[in-house]
Structures are given as structure tokens and as C-alpha cells.
PDB file of C-alpha atoms in Angstrom:
ATOM      1  CA  MET T  79      19.972  -0.166  26.579  1.00 90.00           C
ATOM      2  CA  PHE T  80      22.920   0.326  28.919  1.00 95.00           C
ATOM      3  CA  THR T  81      23.441   0.393  32.676  1.00 93.00           C
ATOM      4  CA  GLY T  82      25.851   3.304  33.066  1.00 94.00           C
ATOM      5  CA  LEU T  83      28.597   1.061  34.465  1.00 95.00           C
ATOM      6  CA  ILE T  84      31.697   1.838  32.404  1.00 97.00           C
ATOM      7  CA  GLU T  85      33.568  -1.248  31.176  1.00 97.00           C
ATOM      8  CA  GLU T  86      36.741   0.422  29.955  1.00 98.00           C
ATOM      9  CA  ILE T  87      38.296   3.697  28.896  1.00 98.00           C
ATOM     10  CA  GLY T  88      38.884   3.817  25.150  1.00 98.00           C
ATOM     11  CA  GLU T  89      41.008   6.079  22.976  1.00 98.00           C
ATOM     12  CA  VAL T  90      39.993   7.979  19.853  1.00 98.00           C
ATOM     13  CA  VAL T  91      42.472   6.934  17.143  1.00 98.00           C
ATOM     14  CA  ASP T  92      40.911   8.602  14.096  1.00 97.00           C
ATOM     15  CA  ILE T  93      38.323  11.288  13.297  1.00 97.00           C
ATOM     16  CA  SER T  94      37.138  11.798   9.730  1.00 96.00           C
ATOM     17  CA  PRO T  95      34.569  14.447   8.692  1.00 93.00           C
ATOM     18  CA  VAL T  96      31.844  13.041   6.434  1.00 92.00           C
ATOM     19  CA  GLY T  97      29.661  15.891   5.240  1.00 92.00           C
ATOM     20  CA  ASP T  98      28.009  17.356   8.346  1.00 92.00           C
ATOM     21  CA  SER T  99      28.768  14.222  10.375  1.00 95.00           C
ATOM     22  CA  LEU T 100      31.852  12.536  11.831  1.00 95.00           C
ATOM     23  CA  ARG T 101      33.308   9.055  11.546  1.00 97.00           C
ATOM     24  CA  LEU T 102      35.074   8.023  14.747  1.00 98.00           C
ATOM     25  CA  THR T 103      37.475   5.126  15.178  1.00 98.00           C
ATOM     26  CA  ILE T 104      37.992   4.155  18.790  1.00 98.00           C
ATOM     27  CA  ALA T 105      40.330   1.626  20.392  1.00 98.00           C
ATOM     28  CA  GLY T 106      38.657  -0.520  23.025  1.00 97.00           C
ATOM     29  CA  PRO T 107      39.934  -4.104  23.395  1.00 96.00           C
ATOM     30  CA  LEU T 108      37.171  -5.236  25.761  1.00 97.00           C
ATOM     31  CA  VAL T 109      34.130  -3.788  23.996  1.00 97.00           C
ATOM     32  CA  THR T 110      35.380  -5.000  20.613  1.00 97.00           C
ATOM     33  CA  SER T 111      36.082  -8.548  21.859  1.00 96.00           C
ATOM     34  CA  ASP T 112      32.571  -9.712  20.930  1.00 95.00           C
ATOM     35  CA  ALA T 113      31.394  -6.826  18.738  1.00 95.00           C
ATOM     36  CA  THR T 114      29.992  -7.407  15.262  1.00 95.00           C
ATOM     37  CA  HIS T 115      28.717  -5.147  12.487  1.00 96.00           C
ATOM     38  CA  GLY T 116      25.673  -3.313  13.850  1.00 96.00           C
ATOM     39  CA  THR T 117      26.585  -3.721  17.519  1.00 96.00           C
ATOM     40  CA  SER T 118      25.652  -0.814  19.809  1.00 97.00           C
ATOM     41  CA  ILE T 119      28.405   0.663  21.995  1.00 98.00           C
ATOM     42  CA  CYS T 120      27.915   3.598  24.344  1.00 98.00           C
ATOM     43  CA  VAL T 121      30.698   6.165  23.822  1.00 98.00           C
ATOM     44  CA  SER T 122      30.806   8.643  26.706  1.00 98.00           C
ATOM     45  CA  GLY T 123      27.038   8.401  26.956  1.00 97.00           C
ATOM     46  CA  VAL T 124      26.185   8.384  23.230  1.00 97.00           C
ATOM     47  CA  CYS T 125      24.872   5.165  21.692  1.00 97.00           C
ATOM     48  CA  LEU T 126      26.804   4.506  18.470  1.00 97.00           C
ATOM     49  CA  THR T 127      26.586   1.680  15.935  1.00 97.00           C
ATOM     50  CA  VAL T 128      29.636  -0.310  14.850  1.00 98.00           C
ATOM     51  CA  ILE T 129      30.129  -0.111  11.080  1.00 97.00           C
ATOM     52  CA  GLU T 130      33.720  -1.386  10.862  1.00 96.00           C
ATOM     53  CA  GLN T 131      36.227  -3.210  13.046  1.00 96.00           C
ATOM     54  CA  GLY T 132      40.004  -3.321  13.004  1.00 96.00           C
ATOM     55  CA  GLN T 133      43.164  -3.152  15.060  1.00 95.00           C
ATOM     56  CA  THR T 134      45.758  -0.574  15.997  1.00 96.00           C
ATOM     57  CA  ALA T 135      49.433  -1.111  15.247  1.00 95.00           C
ATOM     58  CA  ASP T 136      49.929  -2.368  18.795  1.00 95.00           C
ATOM     59  CA  GLY T 137      47.120  -4.931  18.453  1.00 94.00           C
ATOM     60  CA  ARG T 138      44.251  -3.188  20.239  1.00 96.00           C
ATOM     61  CA  GLY T 139      40.800  -3.859  18.828  1.00 97.00           C
ATOM     62  CA  THR T 140      39.048  -0.874  17.267  1.00 98.00           C
ATOM     63  CA  PHE T 141      35.581  -0.027  16.028  1.00 98.00           C
ATOM     64  CA  THR T 142      34.366   2.711  13.713  1.00 98.00           C
ATOM     65  CA  ALA T 143      31.035   4.483  14.039  1.00 97.00           C
ATOM     66  CA  ASP T 144      29.276   7.373  12.344  1.00 97.00           C
ATOM     67  CA  VAL T 145      28.102  10.325  14.438  1.00 97.00           C
ATOM     68  CA  MET T 146      25.262  12.253  12.816  1.00 95.00           C
ATOM     69  CA  ALA T 147      24.939  16.032  12.958  1.00 95.00           C
ATOM     70  CA  GLN T 148      22.253  16.017  15.656  1.00 94.00           C
ATOM     71  CA  SER T 149      24.445  13.941  17.988  1.00 94.00           C
ATOM     72  CA  ILE T 150      27.349  16.332  17.399  1.00 95.00           C
ATOM     73  CA  ARG T 151      25.120  19.301  18.176  1.00 94.00           C
ATOM     74  CA  MET T 152      23.584  17.760  21.316  1.00 94.00           C
ATOM     75  CA  SER T 153      26.717  16.249  22.845  1.00 96.00           C
ATOM     76  CA  ALA T 154      30.347  16.951  23.653  1.00 96.00           C
ATOM     77  CA  LEU T 155      31.593  14.533  20.982  1.00 95.00           C
ATOM     78  CA  ALA T 156      32.496  17.588  18.925  1.00 92.00           C
ATOM     79  CA  ASP T 157      35.204  18.305  21.522  1.00 95.00           C
ATOM     80  CA  LEU T 158      37.022  15.033  20.815  1.00 96.00           C
ATOM     81  CA  THR T 159      40.423  14.946  19.156  1.00 97.00           C
ATOM     82  CA  VAL T 160      42.726  12.070  18.239  1.00 98.00           C
ATOM     83  CA  GLY T 161      44.054  10.775  21.538  1.00 97.00           C
ATOM     84  CA  SER T 162      40.983  11.762  23.562  1.00 98.00           C
ATOM     85  CA  ARG T 163      39.825   9.227  26.133  1.00 98.00           C
ATOM     86  CA  VAL T 164      36.200   8.092  26.181  1.00 98.00           C
ATOM     87  CA  ASN T 165      34.039   5.943  28.451  1.00 98.00           C
ATOM     88  CA  LEU T 166      32.894   2.719  26.789  1.00 98.00           C
ATOM     89  CA  GLU T 167      30.097   0.283  27.617  1.00 97.00           C
ATOM     90  CA  ARG T 168      28.566  -2.538  25.617  1.00 97.00           C
ATOM     91  CA  ALA T 169      24.781  -2.881  25.421  1.00 94.00           C
ATOM     92  CA  ALA T 170      23.262  -4.686  28.404  1.00 92.00           C
ATOM     93  CA  ARG T 171      22.136  -8.298  28.081  1.00 87.00           C
ATOM     94  CA  LEU T 172      18.794  -9.458  29.475  1.00 84.00           C
ATOM     95  CA  ASP T 173      20.621 -11.470  32.144  1.00 84.00           C
ATOM     96  CA  THR T 174      22.773  -8.513  33.231  1.00 79.00           C
ATOM     97  CA  ARG T 175      22.455  -7.196  36.786  1.00 79.00           C
ATOM     98  CA  LEU T 176      21.239  -3.593  36.596  1.00 80.00           C
ATOM     99  CA  GLY T 177      23.939  -2.159  38.830  1.00 82.00           C
ATOM    100  CA  GLY T 178      23.414   1.410  37.601  1.00 84.00           C
ATOM    101  CA  HIS T 179      20.101   2.501  36.097  1.00 89.00           C
ATOM    102  CA  ILE T 180      18.384   2.322  32.708  1.00 88.00           C
ATOM    103  CA  VAL T 181      20.522   4.315  30.258  1.00 93.00           C
ATOM    104  CA  GLN T 182      19.414   4.737  26.639  1.00 92.00           C
ATOM    105  CA  GLY T 183      22.496   6.421  25.236  1.00 94.00           C
ATOM    106  CA  HIS T 184      20.285   9.284  24.048  1.00 94.00           C
ATOM    107  CA  VAL T 185      21.993  12.451  25.246  1.00 95.00           C
ATOM    108  CA  ASP T 186      19.804  15.404  26.276  1.00 95.00           C
ATOM    109  CA  GLY T 187      22.603  17.969  26.216  1.00 96.00           C
ATOM    110  CA  THR T 188      25.789  18.884  28.023  1.00 97.00           C
ATOM    111  CA  ALA T 189      26.856  20.232  31.411  1.00 98.00           C
ATOM    112  CA  THR T 190      29.996  22.214  32.227  1.00 98.00           C
ATOM    113  CA  LEU T 191      32.159  21.404  35.237  1.00 98.00           C
ATOM    114  CA  LEU T 192      32.274  24.386  37.591  1.00 98.00           C
ATOM    115  CA  SER T 193      34.338  23.104  40.503  1.00 98.00           C
ATOM    116  CA  ILE T 194      35.880  20.068  42.206  1.00 98.00           C
ATOM    117  CA  THR T 195      35.820  19.877  45.995  1.00 97.00           C
ATOM    118  CA  PRO T 196      38.003  17.209  47.653  1.00 95.00           C
ATOM    119  CA  GLU T 197      36.318  15.416  50.578  1.00 90.00           C
ATOM    120  CA  ASP T 198      37.636  12.766  52.999  1.00 89.00           C
ATOM    121  CA  ASN T 199      37.582   9.876  50.529  1.00 89.00           C
ATOM    122  CA  TRP T 200      35.791  11.232  47.497  1.00 93.00           C
ATOM    123  CA  LYS T 201      35.381  14.368  45.394  1.00 97.00           C
ATOM    124  CA  THR T 202      32.322  16.511  44.819  1.00 97.00           C
ATOM    125  CA  TYR T 203      31.854  17.769  41.279  1.00 98.00           C
ATOM    126  CA  ARG T 204      29.561  20.729  40.622  1.00 98.00           C
ATOM    127  CA  PHE T 205      28.213  21.191  37.097  1.00 98.00           C
ATOM    128  CA  ALA T 206      26.352  24.067  35.456  1.00 98.00           C
ATOM    129  CA  ILE T 207      23.213  22.852  33.696  1.00 97.00           C
ATOM    130  CA  GLY T 208      20.881  24.663  31.300  1.00 96.00           C
ATOM    131  CA  VAL T 209      17.472  25.792  32.531  1.00 95.00           C
ATOM    132  CA  GLU T 210      15.807  23.485  30.003  1.00 93.00           C
ATOM    133  CA  LEU T 211      17.345  20.371  31.597  1.00 95.00           C
ATOM    134  CA  ALA T 212      17.409  21.468  35.250  1.00 96.00           C
ATOM    135  CA  PRO T 213      13.757  20.456  35.926  1.00 93.00           C
ATOM    136  CA  LEU T 214      14.618  16.875  34.908  1.00 95.00           C
ATOM    137  CA  LEU T 215      17.166  16.503  37.740  1.00 96.00           C
ATOM    138  CA  VAL T 216      16.188  15.802  41.354  1.00 94.00           C
ATOM    139  CA  ASP T 217      18.178  15.438  44.548  1.00 95.00           C
ATOM    140  CA  LYS T 218      19.133  11.748  45.033  1.00 95.00           C
ATOM    141  CA  GLY T 219      17.869  10.979  41.525  1.00 94.00           C
ATOM    142  CA  SER T 220      19.827   9.263  38.755  1.00 94.00           C
ATOM    143  CA  VAL T 221      21.793  11.099  36.084  1.00 97.00           C
ATOM    144  CA  THR T 222      24.155   9.830  33.394  1.00 97.00           C
ATOM    145  CA  LEU T 223      27.337  11.852  32.846  1.00 98.00           C
ATOM    146  CA  SER T 224      29.482  10.817  29.878  1.00 98.00           C
ATOM    147  CA  GLY T 225      27.855   7.400  30.074  1.00 97.00           C
ATOM    148  CA  THR T 226      28.417   6.962  33.823  1.00 97.00           C
ATOM    149  CA  SER T 227      25.441   6.209  36.077  1.00 96.00           C
ATOM    150  CA  LEU T 228      25.570   8.603  39.047  1.00 97.00           C
ATOM    151  CA  THR T 229      23.372   9.920  41.841  1.00 96.00           C
ATOM    152  CA  VAL T 230      22.659  13.624  42.199  1.00 97.00           C
ATOM    153  CA  SER T 231      23.945  14.612  45.645  1.00 96.00           C
ATOM    154  CA  ASP T 232      22.843  18.262  45.655  1.00 97.00           C
ATOM    155  CA  ILE T 233      21.016  20.622  43.348  1.00 97.00           C
ATOM    156  CA  SER T 234      20.260  24.334  43.005  1.00 97.00           C
ATOM    157  CA  ALA T 235      16.935  25.816  44.038  1.00 96.00           C
ATOM    158  CA  ALA T 236      14.355  26.104  41.287  1.00 94.00           C
ATOM    159  CA  ASP T 237      14.285  29.910  41.524  1.00 94.00           C
ATOM    160  CA  GLN T 238      18.033  30.385  40.984  1.00 95.00           C
ATOM    161  CA  THR T 239      19.025  32.064  37.737  1.00 93.00           C
ATOM    162  CA  GLU T 240      22.129  29.904  37.306  1.00 96.00           C
ATOM    163  CA  GLN T 241      21.227  26.236  37.648  1.00 97.00           C
ATOM    164  CA  TRP T 242      23.715  23.617  38.910  1.00 98.00           C
ATOM    165  CA  PHE T 243      23.872  20.128  40.346  1.00 98.00           C
ATOM    166  CA  GLU T 244      26.482  18.066  42.173  1.00 98.00           C
ATOM    167  CA  VAL T 245      27.611  14.454  42.154  1.00 98.00           C
ATOM    168  CA  SER T 246      29.968  12.791  44.620  1.00 96.00           C
ATOM    169  CA  LEU T 247      32.555  10.505  43.033  1.00 97.00           C
ATOM    170  CA  ILE T 248      34.288   7.674  44.877  1.00 96.00           C
ATOM    171  CA  PRO T 249      37.904   6.755  44.062  1.00 96.00           C
ATOM    172  CA  GLU T 250      36.835   3.804  41.874  1.00 95.00           C
ATOM    173  CA  THR T 251      34.735   6.056  39.635  1.00 96.00           C
ATOM    174  CA  LEU T 252      37.555   8.600  39.395  1.00 96.00           C
ATOM    175  CA  VAL T 253      39.962   5.885  38.214  1.00 96.00           C
ATOM    176  CA  ALA T 254      37.670   3.698  36.089  1.00 97.00           C
ATOM    177  CA  THR T 255      36.094   6.517  34.045  1.00 98.00           C
ATOM    178  CA  ILE T 256      37.224   9.680  32.291  1.00 98.00           C
ATOM    179  CA  LEU T 257      35.486  11.777  34.952  1.00 97.00           C
ATOM    180  CA  GLY T 258      38.612  11.643  37.097  1.00 96.00           C
ATOM    181  CA  SER T 259      40.577  13.589  34.485  1.00 96.00           C
ATOM    182  CA  LEU T 260      38.075  16.427  34.102  1.00 97.00           C
ATOM    183  CA  ALA T 261      39.003  20.023  34.896  1.00 97.00           C
ATOM    184  CA  PRO T 262      36.725  23.042  35.455  1.00 98.00           C
ATOM    185  CA  GLY T 263      35.444  24.240  32.099  1.00 98.00           C
ATOM    186  CA  ASP T 264      35.232  20.749  30.578  1.00 98.00           C
ATOM    187  CA  ARG T 265      31.911  19.586  29.150  1.00 98.00           C
ATOM    188  CA  VAL T 266      30.215  16.237  29.774  1.00 98.00           C
ATOM    189  CA  ASN T 267      27.310  14.562  28.037  1.00 98.00           C
ATOM    190  CA  VAL T 268      24.117  14.466  30.115  1.00 98.00           C
ATOM    191  CA  GLU T 269      21.275  11.971  29.908  1.00 97.00           C
ATOM    192  CA  THR T 270      18.484  12.627  32.388  1.00 95.00           C
ATOM    193  CA  ASP T 271      16.261   9.950  33.889  1.00 90.00           C
ATOM    194  CA  ILE T 272      13.844   8.448  31.355  1.00 88.00           C
ATOM    195  CA  ILE T 273      10.897   8.692  33.758  1.00 87.00           C
ATOM    196  CA  ALA T 274      11.511  12.403  34.328  1.00 88.00           C
ATOM    197  CA  ARG T 275      11.522  12.986  30.573  1.00 87.00           C
ATOM    198  CA  HIS T 276       8.177  11.208  30.120  1.00 86.00           C
ATOM    199  CA  VAL T 277       6.554  13.122  32.986  1.00 87.00           C
ATOM    200  CA  ALA T 278       7.824  16.441  31.619  1.00 86.00           C
ATOM    201  CA  ARG T 279       6.361  15.610  28.208  1.00 85.00           C
ATOM    202  CA  MET T 280       2.968  14.667  29.676  1.00 84.00           C
ATOM    203  CA  LEU T 281       2.801  17.953  31.572  1.00 85.00           C
ATOM    204  CA  GLN T 282       3.143  19.875  28.300  1.00 84.00           C
ATOM    205  CA  PHE T 283      -0.393  18.823  27.344  1.00 84.00           C
ATOM    206  CA  ASP T 284      -3.570  20.369  28.747  1.00 72.00           C
ATOM    207  CA  ARG T 285      -5.657  17.239  28.207  1.00 65.00           C
ATOM    208  CA  PRO T 286      -6.314  15.458  31.539  1.00 61.00           C
ATOM    209  CA  VAL T 287      -5.299  11.829  31.816  1.00 57.00           C
ATOM    210  CA  HIS T 288      -8.947  10.748  32.376  1.00 58.00           C
ATOM    211  CA  GLU T 289      -9.750  11.978  28.854  1.00 62.00           C
ATOM    212  CA  LEU T 290      -7.144   9.754  27.206  1.00 58.00           C
ATOM    213  CA  PRO T 291      -8.240   6.580  25.363  1.00 60.00           C
ATOM    214  CA  SER T 292      -9.181   3.828  27.798  1.00 58.00           C
ATOM    215  CA  SER T 293      -6.560   1.489  26.298  1.00 51.00           C
ATOM    216  CA  ILE T 294      -3.886   3.818  27.720  1.00 48.00           C
ATOM    217  CA  THR T 295      -5.325   4.132  31.218  1.00 48.00           C
ATOM    218  CA  THR T 296      -6.505   0.500  31.600  1.00 51.00           C
ATOM    219  CA  ASN T 297      -5.394  -2.931  30.471  1.00 50.00           C
ATOM    220  CA  GLU T 298      -7.698  -2.947  27.429  1.00 48.00           C
ATOM    221  CA  GLY T 299      -4.770  -2.696  25.055  1.00 46.00           C
ATOM    222  CA  PHE T 300      -3.150  -5.811  26.479  1.00 42.00           C
ATOM    223  CA  ARG T 301      -5.934  -8.398  26.320  1.00 45.00           C
ATOM    224  CA  SER T 302      -4.825 -11.892  25.341  1.00 41.00           C
TER     225      SER T 302
END
């Protein structure tokens, strides 16, 4: 689990195709400072597992992780090149303050930046979102963009053909994450709120909740 609070911006230093997957090596001195084999690190919203560690020529700590075909297909990691910057966050500890929201690192898809509107002391980013993900976003709800925990500040009406949503980014977010370097047309990884995903799944079934096993609707399954 992650919180969506980015710890540092890393740099892709190597990309190697392995069959239908990719092997990424990323420089990130902070996130590698206590990483070990098997550690989970969130890379621009995608939870990856450390398989190797090393250093760059200038002494920065690196980690290598495999990206399977499904992750490539579902995310914007396929857009990365050597030199690309990525948001990095280590897995949350049980004693960590949850400053963002619960982030799994399981990307639902991507959104494309449509426009950037400068405001008094922040910028409003509008993103196009697919109709399959739009129902999982709500005004003032949480959304994770490239690993960053954000609040939806505006959203398109449900009956619009082209769906979009907006987030308002303060100067700190623009500087501390890769979102500040985005330009219209760029893609970001999107993880919707976990509760919204569960509700959407439940609504796909015709069976009423009162017909489910009693251990699901009561405490019977948790007796001591």
C-alpha cells in the first residue's frame, strides 16, 4: 500500500525488453536507501518489485524491476524512455500518517491531459478520461495520477459524450512531482478510489445483498 505522497522524482537509466515485458532500471537515491530484494516501490503509480540494486556512475542508488505485459498495456509506462522522470514512493509503514489516501499501485488505465489553466496561485489541469473509468470518479473524491494523491475539483456531466475531470495543483505539487512538467497530449496513469471500484463491481450483479451468505452481511465470519 502507498499514500500517494511522492517522495522523490527518479530517472529512468535503462530499459531492456524481455519478451513481451520490460525491465526498468531507475535512479532514486531516497527510495533505494533502505530497499532490499523484493521491496515494493510505486513508479508513477505502478507498484513494482525490486529485483536488483546498483548505482549510477555518479553514485546515485538504482533499482531494477520487471514490468509485465498487462502493466504495459494498462499504463503509460510504455511511453518511458531513458532519461524520463518518474514519481517514486516507497510502500507505507503501519506507523505512517496517511496524508494522501489509500493507494494500491494498481493502475486502472490512463488519462490524457487536455489543458492547463493558470490560476492565482495554482494551476488547473483538465484530463480526458475513458467512459469505462469516468463513473469511478466523483467531484471532491480522491484520484491517483502517476502515483500522486489528488482531489477531483470538477468533472463532466454523466451524459456528456466526451468525459473529463479536473484537478487543481498547488506549487508544491508542481515542483515535487512530474505533473509540473506535463504538456497537453501527455498521458498519466490513473488509479481510481478503491471503494468506488468495489461498489461498481457489486452493482454488476443482480443478486440483492440480503441474499448473500450471512457471514458476509453479519459478523458470523469473525467469531473468536
